[in-house]
CSV table of C-alpha atoms in Angstrom, one decimal:
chain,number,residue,atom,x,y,z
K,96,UNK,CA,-7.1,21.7,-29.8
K,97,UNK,CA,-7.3,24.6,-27.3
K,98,UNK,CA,-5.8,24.3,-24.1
K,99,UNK,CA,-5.6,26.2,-20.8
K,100,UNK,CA,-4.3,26.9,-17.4
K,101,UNK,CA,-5.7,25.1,-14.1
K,102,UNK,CA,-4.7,25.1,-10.8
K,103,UNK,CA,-5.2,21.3,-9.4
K,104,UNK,CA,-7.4,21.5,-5.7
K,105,UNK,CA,-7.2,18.0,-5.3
K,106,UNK,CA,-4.7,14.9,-6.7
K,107,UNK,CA,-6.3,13.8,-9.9
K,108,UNK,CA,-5.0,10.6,-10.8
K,109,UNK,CA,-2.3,10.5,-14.2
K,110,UNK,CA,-2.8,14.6,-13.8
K,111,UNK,CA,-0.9,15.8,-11.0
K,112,UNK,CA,-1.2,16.4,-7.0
K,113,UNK,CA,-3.0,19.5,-4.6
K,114,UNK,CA,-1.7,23.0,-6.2
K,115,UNK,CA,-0.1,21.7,-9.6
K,116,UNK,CA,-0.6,24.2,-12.2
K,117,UNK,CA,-1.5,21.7,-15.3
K,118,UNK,CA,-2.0,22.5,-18.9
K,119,UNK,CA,-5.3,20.6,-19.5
K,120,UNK,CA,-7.7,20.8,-23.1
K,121,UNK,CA,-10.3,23.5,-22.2
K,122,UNK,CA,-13.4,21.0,-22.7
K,123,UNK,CA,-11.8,18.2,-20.2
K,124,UNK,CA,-11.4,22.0,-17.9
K,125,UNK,CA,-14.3,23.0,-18.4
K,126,UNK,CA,-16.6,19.9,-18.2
K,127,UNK,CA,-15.0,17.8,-16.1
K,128,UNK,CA,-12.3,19.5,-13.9
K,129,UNK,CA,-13.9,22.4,-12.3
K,130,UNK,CA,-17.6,21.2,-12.4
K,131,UNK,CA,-16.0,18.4,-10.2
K,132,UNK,CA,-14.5,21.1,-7.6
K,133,UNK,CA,-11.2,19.4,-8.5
K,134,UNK,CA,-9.7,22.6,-10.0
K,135,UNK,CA,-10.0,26.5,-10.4
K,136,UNK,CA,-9.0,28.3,-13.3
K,137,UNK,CA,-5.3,30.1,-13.1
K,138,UNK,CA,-6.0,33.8,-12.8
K,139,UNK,CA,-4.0,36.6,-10.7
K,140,UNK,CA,-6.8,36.3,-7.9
K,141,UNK,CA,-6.3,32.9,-7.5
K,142,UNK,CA,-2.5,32.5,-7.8
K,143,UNK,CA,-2.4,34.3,-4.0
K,144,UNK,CA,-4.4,30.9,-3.5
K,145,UNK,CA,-2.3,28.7,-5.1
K,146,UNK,CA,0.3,29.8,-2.4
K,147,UNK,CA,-2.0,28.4,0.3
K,148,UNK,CA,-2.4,25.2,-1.2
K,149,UNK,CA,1.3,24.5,-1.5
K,150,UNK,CA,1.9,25.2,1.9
K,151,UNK,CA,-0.9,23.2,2.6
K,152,UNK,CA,0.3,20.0,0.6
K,153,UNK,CA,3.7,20.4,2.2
K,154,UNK,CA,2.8,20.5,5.3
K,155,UNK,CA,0.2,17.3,4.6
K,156,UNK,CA,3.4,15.5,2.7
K,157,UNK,CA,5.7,16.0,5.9
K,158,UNK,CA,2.7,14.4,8.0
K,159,UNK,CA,2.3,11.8,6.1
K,160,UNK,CA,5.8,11.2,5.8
K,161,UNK,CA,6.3,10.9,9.6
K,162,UNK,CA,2.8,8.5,10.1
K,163,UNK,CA,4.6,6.3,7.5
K,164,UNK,CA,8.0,5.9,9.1
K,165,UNK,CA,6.0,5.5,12.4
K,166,UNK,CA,4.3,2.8,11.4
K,167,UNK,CA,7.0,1.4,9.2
K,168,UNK,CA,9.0,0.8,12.8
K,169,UNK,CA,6.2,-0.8,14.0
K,170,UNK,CA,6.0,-3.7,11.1
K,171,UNK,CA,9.7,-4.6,11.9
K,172,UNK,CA,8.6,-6.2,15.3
K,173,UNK,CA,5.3,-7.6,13.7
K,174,UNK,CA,4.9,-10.9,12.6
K,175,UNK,CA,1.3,-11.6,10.5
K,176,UNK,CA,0.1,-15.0,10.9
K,177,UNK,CA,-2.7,-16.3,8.5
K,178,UNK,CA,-3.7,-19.5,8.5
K,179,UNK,CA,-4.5,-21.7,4.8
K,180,UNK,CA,-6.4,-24.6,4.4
K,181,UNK,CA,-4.1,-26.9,3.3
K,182,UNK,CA,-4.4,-30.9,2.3
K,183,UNK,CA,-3.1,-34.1,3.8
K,184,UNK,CA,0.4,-34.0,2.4
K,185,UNK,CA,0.6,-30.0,3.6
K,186,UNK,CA,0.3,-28.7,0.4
K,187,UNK,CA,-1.7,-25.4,0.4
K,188,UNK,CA,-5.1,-25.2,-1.8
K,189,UNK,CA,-5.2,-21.2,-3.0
K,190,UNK,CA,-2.8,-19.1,-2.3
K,191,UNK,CA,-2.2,-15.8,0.3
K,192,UNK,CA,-2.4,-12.7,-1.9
K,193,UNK,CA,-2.3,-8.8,-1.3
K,194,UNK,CA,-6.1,-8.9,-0.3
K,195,UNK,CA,-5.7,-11.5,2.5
K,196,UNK,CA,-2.7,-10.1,3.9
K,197,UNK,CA,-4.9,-6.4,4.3
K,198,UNK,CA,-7.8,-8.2,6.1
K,199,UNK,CA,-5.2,-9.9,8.6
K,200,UNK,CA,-3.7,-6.6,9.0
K,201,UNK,CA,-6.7,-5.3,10.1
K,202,UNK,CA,-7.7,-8.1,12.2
K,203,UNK,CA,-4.7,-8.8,13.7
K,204,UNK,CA,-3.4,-5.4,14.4
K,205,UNK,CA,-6.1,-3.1,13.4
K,206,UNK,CA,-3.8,-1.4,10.8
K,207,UNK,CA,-5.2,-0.2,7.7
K,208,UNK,CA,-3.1,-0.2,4.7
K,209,UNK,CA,-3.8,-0.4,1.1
K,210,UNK,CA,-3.6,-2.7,-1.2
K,211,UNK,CA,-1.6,-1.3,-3.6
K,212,UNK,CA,0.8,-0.6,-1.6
K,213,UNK,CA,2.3,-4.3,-0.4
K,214,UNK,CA,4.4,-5.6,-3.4
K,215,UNK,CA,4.4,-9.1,-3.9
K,216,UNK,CA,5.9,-10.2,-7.2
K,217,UNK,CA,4.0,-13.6,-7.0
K,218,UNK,CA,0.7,-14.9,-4.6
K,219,UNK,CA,2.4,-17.3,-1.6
K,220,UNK,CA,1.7,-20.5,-2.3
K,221,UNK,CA,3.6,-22.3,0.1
K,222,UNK,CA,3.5,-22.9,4.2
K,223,UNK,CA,6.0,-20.8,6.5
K,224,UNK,CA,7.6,-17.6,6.6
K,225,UNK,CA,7.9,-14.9,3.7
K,226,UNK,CA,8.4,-11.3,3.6
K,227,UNK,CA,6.4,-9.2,2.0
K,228,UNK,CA,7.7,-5.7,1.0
K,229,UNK,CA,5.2,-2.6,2.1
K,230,UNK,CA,6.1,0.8,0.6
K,231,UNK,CA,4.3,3.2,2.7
K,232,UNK,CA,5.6,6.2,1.2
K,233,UNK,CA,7.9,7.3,-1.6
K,234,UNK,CA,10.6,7.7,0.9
K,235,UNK,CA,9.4,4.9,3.2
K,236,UNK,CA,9.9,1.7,2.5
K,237,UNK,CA,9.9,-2.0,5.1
K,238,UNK,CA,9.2,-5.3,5.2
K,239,UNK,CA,6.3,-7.4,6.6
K,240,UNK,CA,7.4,-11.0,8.3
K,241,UNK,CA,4.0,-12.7,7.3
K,242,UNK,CA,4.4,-16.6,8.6
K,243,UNK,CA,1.6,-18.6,6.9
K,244,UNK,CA,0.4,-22.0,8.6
K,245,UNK,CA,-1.6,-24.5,8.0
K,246,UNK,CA,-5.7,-24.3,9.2
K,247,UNK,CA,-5.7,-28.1,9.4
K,248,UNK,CA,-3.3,-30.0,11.3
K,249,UNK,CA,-0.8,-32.0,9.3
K,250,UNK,CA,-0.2,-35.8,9.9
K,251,UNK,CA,3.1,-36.1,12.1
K,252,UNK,CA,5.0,-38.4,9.4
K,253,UNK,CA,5.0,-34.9,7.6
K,254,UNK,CA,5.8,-32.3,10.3
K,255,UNK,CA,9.1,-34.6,11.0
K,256,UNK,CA,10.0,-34.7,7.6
K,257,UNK,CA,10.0,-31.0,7.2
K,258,UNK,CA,11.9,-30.6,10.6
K,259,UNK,CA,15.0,-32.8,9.9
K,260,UNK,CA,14.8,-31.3,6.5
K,261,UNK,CA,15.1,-27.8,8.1
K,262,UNK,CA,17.8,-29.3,10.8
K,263,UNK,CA,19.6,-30.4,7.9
K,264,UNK,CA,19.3,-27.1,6.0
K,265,UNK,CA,20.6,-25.4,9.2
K,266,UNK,CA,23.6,-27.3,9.5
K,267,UNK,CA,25.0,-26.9,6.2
């Protein structure tokens, strides 16, 4: 199969990032690549270009380095509420996943994240409060306090249950 020699314009997903030179098949080049404006063909006139669109990327990369550890000290004094619909004995119908968590965010805070990049191993499936790692960046990494509570009040016999049980986990 005949290959060939593209300079990437834009990130192309499994392929590479802006102003990676790629080794690609010349049809997937020719018929999807450059008809798509997400490459140019590597010739002498446009390696001078290539230069341009590495300095571009880097300096893109360092801004979005800095917006990320910006906003990365910002989650450490947040603290997301979202409130579940739970039954009579406090037990939680559903569960929170990624996708709620990114609507509260912008709600909330008017902070728009996305999805993939909050890392829960499981959905929450239980009342109070969690932490939910957010990698902003490659470099940039923090946690979200999200505390979830219950839409519906729950009967008192149950609230002071789960109090002394937290006094006595407190004490030991």
């Amino acid at each position: 199969m005949a290959k060939t020699n593209v300079i990437l314009i834009k990130n192309v997903e499994g392929l590479g990032a802006e102003s990676d030179q790629v080794n690609v098949a010349t049809g997937f080049a020719r018929n999807y690549l450059l008809p798509q404006g997400l490459a140019i063909p590597l010739t002498q006139g446009n390696e001078r270009h290539l230069a341009a669109l590495r300095k571009q990327r880097q300096e893109r990369e360092l801004q979005e380095a800095k917006d990320a550890k910006e906003l990365a000290a910002g989650f450490k004094h947040l603290m997301l509420i979202i409130k579940a619909k739970t039954g009579d004995n406090g037990k939680m119908y559903g569960s929170v996943t990624p996708s709620n968590i990114i609507e509260q965010l912008k709600l909330q805070f008017d902070v728009n994240i996305e999805r993939k990049k909050l890392h829960i191993e499981e959905p929450i499936r239980s009342i109070g409060d969690h932490n939910v790692e957010v990698r902003l960046h490659s470099d940039v990494s923090t946690t979200l306090k999200v505390r979830v509570e219950s839409s519906n009040p729950i009967p008192e016999s149950l609230a002071n249950e789960a109090k002394t049980e937290e006094a006595k986990d407190s004490a030991a």
